[in-house]
PDB file of C-alpha atoms in Angstrom:
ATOM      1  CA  UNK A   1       8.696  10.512 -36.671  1.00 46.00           C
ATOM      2  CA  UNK A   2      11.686  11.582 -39.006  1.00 42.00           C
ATOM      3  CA  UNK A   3      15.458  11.371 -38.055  1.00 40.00           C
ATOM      4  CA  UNK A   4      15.331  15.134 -38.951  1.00 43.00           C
ATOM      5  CA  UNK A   5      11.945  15.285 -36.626  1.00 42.00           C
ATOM      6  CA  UNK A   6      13.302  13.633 -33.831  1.00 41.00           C
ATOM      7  CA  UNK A   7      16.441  16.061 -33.238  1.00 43.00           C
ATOM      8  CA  UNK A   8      14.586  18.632 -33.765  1.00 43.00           C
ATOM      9  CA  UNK A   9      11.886  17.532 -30.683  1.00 43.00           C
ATOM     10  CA  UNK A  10      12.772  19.526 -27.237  1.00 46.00           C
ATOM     11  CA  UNK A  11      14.161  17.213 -24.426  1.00 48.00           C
ATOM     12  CA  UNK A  12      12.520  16.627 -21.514  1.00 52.00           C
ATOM     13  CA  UNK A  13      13.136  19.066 -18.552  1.00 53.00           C
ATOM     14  CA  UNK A  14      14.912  17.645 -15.329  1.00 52.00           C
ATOM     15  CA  UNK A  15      11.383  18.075 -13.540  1.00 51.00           C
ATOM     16  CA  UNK A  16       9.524  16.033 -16.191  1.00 53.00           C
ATOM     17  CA  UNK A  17      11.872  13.059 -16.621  1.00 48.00           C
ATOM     18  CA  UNK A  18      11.298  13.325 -12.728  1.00 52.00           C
ATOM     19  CA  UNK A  19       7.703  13.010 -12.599  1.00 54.00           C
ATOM     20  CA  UNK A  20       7.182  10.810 -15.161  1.00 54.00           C
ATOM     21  CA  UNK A  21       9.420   8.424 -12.827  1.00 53.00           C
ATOM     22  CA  UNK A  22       7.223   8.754  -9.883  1.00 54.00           C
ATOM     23  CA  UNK A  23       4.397   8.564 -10.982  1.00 50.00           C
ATOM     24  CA  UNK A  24       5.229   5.238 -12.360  1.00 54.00           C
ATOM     25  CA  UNK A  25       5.957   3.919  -8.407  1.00 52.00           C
ATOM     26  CA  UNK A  26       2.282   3.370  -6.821  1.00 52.00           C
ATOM     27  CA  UNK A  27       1.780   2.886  -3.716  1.00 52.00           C
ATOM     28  CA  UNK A  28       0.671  -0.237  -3.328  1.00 49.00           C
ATOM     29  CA  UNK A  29      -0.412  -3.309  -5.947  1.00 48.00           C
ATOM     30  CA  UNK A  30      -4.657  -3.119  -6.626  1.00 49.00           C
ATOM     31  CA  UNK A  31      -5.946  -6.101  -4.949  1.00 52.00           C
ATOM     32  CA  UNK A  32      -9.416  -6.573  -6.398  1.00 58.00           C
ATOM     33  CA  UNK A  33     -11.587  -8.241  -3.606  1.00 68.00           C
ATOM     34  CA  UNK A  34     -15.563  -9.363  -3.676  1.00 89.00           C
ATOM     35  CA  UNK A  35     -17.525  -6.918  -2.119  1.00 96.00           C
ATOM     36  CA  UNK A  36     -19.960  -7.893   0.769  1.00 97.00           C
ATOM     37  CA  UNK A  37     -23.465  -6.125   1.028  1.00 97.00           C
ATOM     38  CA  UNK A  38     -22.515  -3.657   3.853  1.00 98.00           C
ATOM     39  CA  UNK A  39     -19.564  -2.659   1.607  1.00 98.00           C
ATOM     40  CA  UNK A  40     -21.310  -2.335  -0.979  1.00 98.00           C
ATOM     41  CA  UNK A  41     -24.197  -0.372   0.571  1.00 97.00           C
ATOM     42  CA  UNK A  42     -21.304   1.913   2.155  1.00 98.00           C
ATOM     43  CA  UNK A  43     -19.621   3.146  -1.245  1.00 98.00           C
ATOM     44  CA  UNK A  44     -23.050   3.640  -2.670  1.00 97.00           C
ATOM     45  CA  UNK A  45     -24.898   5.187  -0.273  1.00 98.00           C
ATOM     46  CA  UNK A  46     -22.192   7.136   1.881  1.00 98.00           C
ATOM     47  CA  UNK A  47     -19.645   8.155  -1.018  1.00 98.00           C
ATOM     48  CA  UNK A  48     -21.284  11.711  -1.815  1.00 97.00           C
ATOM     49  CA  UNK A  49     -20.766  12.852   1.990  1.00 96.00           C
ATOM     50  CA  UNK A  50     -17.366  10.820   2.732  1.00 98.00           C
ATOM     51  CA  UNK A  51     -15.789   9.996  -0.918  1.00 98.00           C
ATOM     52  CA  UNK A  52     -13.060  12.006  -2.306  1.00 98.00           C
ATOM     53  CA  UNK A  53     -12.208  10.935  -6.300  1.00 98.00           C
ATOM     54  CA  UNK A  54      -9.044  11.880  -7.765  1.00 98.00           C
ATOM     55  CA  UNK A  55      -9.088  15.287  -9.506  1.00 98.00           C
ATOM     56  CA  UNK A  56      -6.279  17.226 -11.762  1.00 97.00           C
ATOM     57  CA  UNK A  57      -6.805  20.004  -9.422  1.00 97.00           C
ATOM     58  CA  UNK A  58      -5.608  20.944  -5.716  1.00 98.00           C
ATOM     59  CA  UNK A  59      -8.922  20.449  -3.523  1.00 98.00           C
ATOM     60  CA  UNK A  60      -9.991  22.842  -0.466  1.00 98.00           C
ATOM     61  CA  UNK A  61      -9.228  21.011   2.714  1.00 98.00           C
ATOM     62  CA  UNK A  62     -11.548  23.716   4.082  1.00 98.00           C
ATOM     63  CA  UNK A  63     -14.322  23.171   2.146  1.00 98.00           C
ATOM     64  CA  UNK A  64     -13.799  19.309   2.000  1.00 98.00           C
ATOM     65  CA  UNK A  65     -14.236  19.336   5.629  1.00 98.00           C
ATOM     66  CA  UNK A  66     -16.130  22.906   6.602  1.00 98.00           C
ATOM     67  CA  UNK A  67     -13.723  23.936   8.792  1.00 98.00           C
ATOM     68  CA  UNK A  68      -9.825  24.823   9.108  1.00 98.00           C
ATOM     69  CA  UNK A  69      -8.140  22.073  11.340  1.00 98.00           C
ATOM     70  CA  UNK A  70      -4.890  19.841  11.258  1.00 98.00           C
ATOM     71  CA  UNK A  71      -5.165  17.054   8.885  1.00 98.00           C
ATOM     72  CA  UNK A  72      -3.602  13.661   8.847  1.00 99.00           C
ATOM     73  CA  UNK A  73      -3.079  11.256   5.856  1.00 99.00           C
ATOM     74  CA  UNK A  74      -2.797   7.693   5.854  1.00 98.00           C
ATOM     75  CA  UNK A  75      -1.538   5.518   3.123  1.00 98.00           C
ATOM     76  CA  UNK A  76      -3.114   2.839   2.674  1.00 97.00           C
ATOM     77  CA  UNK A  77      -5.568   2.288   5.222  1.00 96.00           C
ATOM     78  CA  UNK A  78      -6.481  -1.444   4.417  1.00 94.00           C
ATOM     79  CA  UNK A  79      -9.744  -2.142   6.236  1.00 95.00           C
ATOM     80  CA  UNK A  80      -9.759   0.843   7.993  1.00 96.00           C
ATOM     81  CA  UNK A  81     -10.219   0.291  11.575  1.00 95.00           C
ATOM     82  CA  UNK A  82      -7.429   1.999  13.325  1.00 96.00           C
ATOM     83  CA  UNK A  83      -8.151   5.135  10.836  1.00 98.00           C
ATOM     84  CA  UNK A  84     -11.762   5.049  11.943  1.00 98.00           C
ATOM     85  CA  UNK A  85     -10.303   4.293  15.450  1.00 97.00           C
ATOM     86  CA  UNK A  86      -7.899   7.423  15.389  1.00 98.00           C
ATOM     87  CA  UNK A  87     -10.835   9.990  13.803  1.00 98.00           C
ATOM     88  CA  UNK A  88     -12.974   8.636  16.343  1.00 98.00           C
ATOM     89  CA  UNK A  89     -10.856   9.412  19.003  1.00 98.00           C
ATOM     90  CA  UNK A  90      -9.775  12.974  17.405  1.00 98.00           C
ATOM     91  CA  UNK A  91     -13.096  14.628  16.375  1.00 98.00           C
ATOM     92  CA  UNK A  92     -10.998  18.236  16.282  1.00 98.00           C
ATOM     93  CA  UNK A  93      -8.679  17.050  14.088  1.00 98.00           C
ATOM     94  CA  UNK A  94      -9.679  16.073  10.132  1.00 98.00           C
ATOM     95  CA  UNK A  95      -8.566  12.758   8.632  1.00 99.00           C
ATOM     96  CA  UNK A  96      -7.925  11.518   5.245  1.00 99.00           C
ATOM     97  CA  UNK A  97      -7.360   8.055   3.849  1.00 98.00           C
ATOM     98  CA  UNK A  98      -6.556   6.597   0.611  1.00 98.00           C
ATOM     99  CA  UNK A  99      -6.618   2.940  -0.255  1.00 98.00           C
ATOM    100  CA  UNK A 100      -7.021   1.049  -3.612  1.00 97.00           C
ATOM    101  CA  UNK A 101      -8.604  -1.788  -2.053  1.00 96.00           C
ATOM    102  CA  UNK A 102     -12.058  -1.738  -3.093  1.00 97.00           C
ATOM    103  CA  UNK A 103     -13.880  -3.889  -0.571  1.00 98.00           C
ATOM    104  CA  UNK A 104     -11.445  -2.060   2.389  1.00 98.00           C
ATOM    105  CA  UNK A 105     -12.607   1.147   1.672  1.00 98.00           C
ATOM    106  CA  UNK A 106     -16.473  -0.128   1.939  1.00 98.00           C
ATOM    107  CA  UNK A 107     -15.414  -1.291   5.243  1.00 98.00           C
ATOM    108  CA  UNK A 108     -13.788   1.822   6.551  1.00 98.00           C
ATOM    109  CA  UNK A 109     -16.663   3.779   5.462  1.00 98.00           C
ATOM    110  CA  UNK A 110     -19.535   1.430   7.129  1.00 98.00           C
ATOM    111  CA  UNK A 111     -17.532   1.647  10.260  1.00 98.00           C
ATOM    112  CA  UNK A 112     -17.344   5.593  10.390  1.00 98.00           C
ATOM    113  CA  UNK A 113     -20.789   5.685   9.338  1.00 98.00           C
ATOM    114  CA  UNK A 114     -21.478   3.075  12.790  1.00 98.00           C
ATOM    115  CA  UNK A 115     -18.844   4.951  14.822  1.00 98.00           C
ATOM    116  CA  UNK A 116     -21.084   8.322  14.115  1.00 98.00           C
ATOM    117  CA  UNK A 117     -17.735   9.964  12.726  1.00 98.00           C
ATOM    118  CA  UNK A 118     -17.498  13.406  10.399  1.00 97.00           C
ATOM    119  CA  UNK A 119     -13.945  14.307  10.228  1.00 98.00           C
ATOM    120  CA  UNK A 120     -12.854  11.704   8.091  1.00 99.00           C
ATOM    121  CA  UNK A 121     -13.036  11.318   4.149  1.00 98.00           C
ATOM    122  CA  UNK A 122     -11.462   8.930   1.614  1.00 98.00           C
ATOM    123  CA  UNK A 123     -10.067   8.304  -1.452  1.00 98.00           C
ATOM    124  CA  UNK A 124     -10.244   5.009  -3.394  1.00 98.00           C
ATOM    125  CA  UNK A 125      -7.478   6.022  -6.198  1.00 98.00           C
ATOM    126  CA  UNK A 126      -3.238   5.383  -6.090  1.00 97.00           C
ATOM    127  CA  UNK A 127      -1.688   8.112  -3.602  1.00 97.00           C
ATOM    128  CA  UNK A 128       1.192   8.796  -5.601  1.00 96.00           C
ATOM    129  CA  UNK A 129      -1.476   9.956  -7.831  1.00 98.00           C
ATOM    130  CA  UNK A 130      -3.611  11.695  -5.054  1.00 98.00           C
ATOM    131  CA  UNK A 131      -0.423  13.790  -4.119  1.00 98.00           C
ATOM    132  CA  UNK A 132       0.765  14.968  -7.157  1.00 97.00           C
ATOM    133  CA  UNK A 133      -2.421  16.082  -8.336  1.00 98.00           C
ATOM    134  CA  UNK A 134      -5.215  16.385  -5.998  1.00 98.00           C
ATOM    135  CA  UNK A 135      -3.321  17.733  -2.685  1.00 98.00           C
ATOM    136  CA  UNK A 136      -2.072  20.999  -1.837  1.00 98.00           C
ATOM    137  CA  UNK A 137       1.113  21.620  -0.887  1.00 98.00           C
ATOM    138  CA  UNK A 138       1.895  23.197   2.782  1.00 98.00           C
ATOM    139  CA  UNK A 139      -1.686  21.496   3.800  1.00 98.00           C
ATOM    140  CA  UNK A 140      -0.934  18.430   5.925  1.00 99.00           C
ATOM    141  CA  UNK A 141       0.399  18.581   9.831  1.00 99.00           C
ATOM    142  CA  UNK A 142       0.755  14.566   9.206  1.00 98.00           C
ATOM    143  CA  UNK A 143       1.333  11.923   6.691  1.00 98.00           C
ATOM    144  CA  UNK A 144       1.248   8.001   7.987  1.00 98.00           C
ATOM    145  CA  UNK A 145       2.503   5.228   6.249  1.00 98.00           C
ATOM    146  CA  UNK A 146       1.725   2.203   8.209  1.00 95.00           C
ATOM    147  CA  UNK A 147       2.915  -1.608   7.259  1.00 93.00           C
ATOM    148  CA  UNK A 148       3.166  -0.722   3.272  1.00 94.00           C
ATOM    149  CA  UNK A 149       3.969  -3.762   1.033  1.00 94.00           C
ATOM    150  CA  UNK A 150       7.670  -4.712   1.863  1.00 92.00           C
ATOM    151  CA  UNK A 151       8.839  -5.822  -1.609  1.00 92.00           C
ATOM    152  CA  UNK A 152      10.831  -8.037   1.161  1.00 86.00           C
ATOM    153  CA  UNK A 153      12.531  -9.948  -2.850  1.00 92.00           C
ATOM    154  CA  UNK A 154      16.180  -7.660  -3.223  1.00 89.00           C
ATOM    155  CA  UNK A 155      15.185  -6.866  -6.906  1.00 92.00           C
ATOM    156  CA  UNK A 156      11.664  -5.395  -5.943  1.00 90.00           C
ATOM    157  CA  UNK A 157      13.030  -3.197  -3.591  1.00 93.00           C
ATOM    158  CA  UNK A 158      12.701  -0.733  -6.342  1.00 92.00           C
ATOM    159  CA  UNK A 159       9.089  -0.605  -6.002  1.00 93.00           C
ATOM    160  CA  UNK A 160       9.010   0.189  -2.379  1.00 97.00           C
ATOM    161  CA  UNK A 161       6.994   3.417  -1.716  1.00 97.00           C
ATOM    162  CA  UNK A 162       9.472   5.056   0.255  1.00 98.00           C
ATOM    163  CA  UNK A 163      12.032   6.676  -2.021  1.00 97.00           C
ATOM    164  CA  UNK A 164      13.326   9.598  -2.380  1.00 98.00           C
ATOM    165  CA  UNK A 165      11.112  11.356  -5.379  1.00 97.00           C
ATOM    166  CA  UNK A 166       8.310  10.616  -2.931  1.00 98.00           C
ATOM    167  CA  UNK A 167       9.749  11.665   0.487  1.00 98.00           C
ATOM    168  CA  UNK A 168      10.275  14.884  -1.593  1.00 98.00           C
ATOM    169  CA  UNK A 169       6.572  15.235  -2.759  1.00 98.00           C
ATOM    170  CA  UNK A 170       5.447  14.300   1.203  1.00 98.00           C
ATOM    171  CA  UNK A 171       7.554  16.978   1.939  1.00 98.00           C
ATOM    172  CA  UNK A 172       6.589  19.599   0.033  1.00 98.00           C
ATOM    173  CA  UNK A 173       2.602  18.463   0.995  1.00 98.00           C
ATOM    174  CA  UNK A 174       3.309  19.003   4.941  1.00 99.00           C
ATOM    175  CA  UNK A 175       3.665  22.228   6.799  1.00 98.00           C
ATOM    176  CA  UNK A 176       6.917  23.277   8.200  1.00 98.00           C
ATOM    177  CA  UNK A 177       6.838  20.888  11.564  1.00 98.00           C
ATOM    178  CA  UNK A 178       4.408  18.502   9.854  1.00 98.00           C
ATOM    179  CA  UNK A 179       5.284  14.816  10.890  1.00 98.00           C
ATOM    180  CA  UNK A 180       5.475  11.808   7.834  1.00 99.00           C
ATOM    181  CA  UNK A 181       5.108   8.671  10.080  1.00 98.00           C
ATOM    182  CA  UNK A 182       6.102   5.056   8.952  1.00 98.00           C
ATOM    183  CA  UNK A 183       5.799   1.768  10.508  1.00 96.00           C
ATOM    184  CA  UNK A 184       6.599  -1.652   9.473  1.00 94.00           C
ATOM    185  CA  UNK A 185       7.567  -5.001  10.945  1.00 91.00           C
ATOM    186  CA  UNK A 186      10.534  -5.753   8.183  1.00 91.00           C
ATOM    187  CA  UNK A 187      13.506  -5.002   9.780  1.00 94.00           C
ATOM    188  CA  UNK A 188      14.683  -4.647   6.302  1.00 94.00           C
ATOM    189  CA  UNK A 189      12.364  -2.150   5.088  1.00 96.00           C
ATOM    190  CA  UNK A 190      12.625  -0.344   8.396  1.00 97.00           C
ATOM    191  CA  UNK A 191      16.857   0.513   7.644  1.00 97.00           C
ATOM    192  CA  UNK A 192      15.623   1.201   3.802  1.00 97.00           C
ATOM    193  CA  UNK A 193      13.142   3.954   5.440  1.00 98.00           C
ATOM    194  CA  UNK A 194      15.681   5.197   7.747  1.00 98.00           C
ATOM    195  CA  UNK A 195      18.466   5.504   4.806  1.00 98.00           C
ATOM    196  CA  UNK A 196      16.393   7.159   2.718  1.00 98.00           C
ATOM    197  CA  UNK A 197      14.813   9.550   5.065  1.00 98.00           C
ATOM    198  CA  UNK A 198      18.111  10.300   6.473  1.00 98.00           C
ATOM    199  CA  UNK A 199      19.198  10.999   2.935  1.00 98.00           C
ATOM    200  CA  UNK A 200      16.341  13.354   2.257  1.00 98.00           C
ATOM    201  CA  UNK A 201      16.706  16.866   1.891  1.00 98.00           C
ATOM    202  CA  UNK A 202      14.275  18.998   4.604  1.00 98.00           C
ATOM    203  CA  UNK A 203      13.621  16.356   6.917  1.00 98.00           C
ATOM    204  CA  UNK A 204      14.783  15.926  10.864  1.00 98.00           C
ATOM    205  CA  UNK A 205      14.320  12.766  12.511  1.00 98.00           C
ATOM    206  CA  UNK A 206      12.655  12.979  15.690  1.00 98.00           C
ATOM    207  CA  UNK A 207      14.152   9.744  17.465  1.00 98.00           C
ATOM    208  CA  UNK A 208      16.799  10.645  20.628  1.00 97.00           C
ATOM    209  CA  UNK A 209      19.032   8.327  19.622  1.00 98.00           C
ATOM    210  CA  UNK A 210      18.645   8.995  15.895  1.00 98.00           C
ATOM    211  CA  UNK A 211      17.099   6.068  14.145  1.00 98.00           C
ATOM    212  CA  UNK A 212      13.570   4.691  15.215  1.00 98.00           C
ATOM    213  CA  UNK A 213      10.729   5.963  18.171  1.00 98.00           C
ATOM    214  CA  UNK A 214       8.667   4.069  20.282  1.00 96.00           C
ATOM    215  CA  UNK A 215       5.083   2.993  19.042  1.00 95.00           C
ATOM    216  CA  UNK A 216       3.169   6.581  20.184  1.00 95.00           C
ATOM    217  CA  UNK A 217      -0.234   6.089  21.737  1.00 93.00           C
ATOM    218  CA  UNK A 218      -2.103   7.698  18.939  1.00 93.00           C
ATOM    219  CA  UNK A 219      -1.177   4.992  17.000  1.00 95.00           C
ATOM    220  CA  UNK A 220      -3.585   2.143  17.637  1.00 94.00           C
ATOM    221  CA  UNK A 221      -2.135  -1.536  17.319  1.00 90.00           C
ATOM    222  CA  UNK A 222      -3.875  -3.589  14.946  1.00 81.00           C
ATOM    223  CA  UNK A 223      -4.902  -7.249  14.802  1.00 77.00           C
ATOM    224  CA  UNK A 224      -2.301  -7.752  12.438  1.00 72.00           C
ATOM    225  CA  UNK A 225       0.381  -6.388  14.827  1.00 84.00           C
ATOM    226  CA  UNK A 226      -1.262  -7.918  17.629  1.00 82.00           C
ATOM    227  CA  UNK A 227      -0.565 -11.364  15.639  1.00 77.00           C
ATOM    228  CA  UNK A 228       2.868 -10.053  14.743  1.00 75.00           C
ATOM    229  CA  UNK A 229       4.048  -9.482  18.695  1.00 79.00           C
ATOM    230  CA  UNK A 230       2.431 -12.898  20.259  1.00 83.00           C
ATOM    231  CA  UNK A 231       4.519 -14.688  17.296  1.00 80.00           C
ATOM    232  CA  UNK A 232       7.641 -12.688  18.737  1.00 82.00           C
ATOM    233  CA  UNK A 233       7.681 -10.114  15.194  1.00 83.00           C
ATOM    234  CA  UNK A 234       9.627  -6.489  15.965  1.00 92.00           C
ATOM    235  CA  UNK A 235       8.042  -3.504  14.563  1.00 94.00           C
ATOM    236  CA  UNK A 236       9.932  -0.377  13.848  1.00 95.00           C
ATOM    237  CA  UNK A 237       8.489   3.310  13.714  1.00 97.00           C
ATOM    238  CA  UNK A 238      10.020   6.016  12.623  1.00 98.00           C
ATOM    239  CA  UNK A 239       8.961   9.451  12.758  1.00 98.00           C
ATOM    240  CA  UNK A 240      10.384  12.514  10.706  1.00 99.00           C
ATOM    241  CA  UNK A 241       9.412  16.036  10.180  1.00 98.00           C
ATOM    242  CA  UNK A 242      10.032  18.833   7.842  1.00 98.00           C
ATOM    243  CA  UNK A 243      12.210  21.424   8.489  1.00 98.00           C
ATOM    244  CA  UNK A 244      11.987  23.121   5.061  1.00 98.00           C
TER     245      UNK A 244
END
């Protein structure tokens, strides 16, 4: 491109620079993994029923799921047992996962497929991505974040999830009273979720004493936490929902 080219090219709106920014954060590192058979069975056989792929356009949460309900996200589900755990125990309400982890999202859909479940479908695709792109906004009564990647290193703390561009896109992607709820066991990462949710625009923190909540019972522990609490580990929840 010329010098006389190049001043003559537009500049970049506010709202681009913006999105190009966030869509570079992802929200969490691929992991590739070796599949085992029932994995592998479960992303081929039960994908057309329960698999979601990422799409340019907003989907129908009604027709994804035949029915009008409240819908949760989670974040990077991992293997998927306390999301299969949670749908199982909350057939009226619909349930939506994303993970990039291949062989975890075989296992979460061979479970559901055991565990008889309907109301839950998944994506295997970055949710930065997913959001942006392929969710609709005002749709979601919950988003849950639970145990992301810490970054725990002071110069990745940059590519924690939690930052305000994407507390903004959650935001606009719940309904007014919708819920996003985190969890981690970094104390760390717990104040860097509080600071930047308290920071965010639209948001109300639903803690009395205005920083973190007791576990809530819908929230299943999992054998990670389990491990966490008999080796003495604190983990911090924090729940916040959208005013505006």
């Amino acid at each position: 491109m010329s010098e006389q080219d190049q001043n003559q090219a537009p500049e970049a709106s506010q709202e681009q620079v913006e999105d190009k920014r966030l869509r570079k954060i992802r929200s969490f590192v691929k992991r590739e993994g070796r599949l085992t058979k029932r994995q592998e069975k479960a992303l081929t056989e039960f994908w057309p029923q329960m698999g979601l792929d990422h799409q340019a356009n907003n989907y129908s949460l009604a027709e994804v799921f035949g029915r009008e309900a409240k819908t949760v996200l989670e974040i990077g589900f991992g293997m998927g047992a306390s999301l299969v755990e949670m749908a199982t125990a909350a057939p009226e309400t619909n349930f939506i996962g994303i993970e990039v982890h291949r062989p975890g999202v075989g296992a979460c859909m061979a479970d559901a497929v055991e565990a008889g479940i309907t109301n839950l479908r998944v994506f295997e695709h970055d949710a930065v991505e997913i959001l942006n792109d392929s969710i609709p906004d005002n749709s979601l009564d919950t988003v849950q974040l639970f145990f992301p990647d810490p970054w725990h290193k002071a110069r990745h703390h940059k590519r924690r999830i939690v930052q305000l561009e994407f507390v903004e896109v959650l935001r606009k992607k719940l309904k007014i009273g919708g819920v996003f709820h985190m969890a981690t066991d970094w104390e760390n990462y717990a104040e860097h979720m509080l600071e930047v949710m308290q920071a965010a625009p639209g948001y109300s923190n639903t803690s009395e004493t205005n920083d973190y909540v007791p576990r809530p019972e819908w929230r299943p522990l999992t054998k990670f936490e389990n491990r966490g609490h008999r080796l003495g580990h604190g983990v911090w929840d924090l729940i916040f929902a959208r005013e505006s």
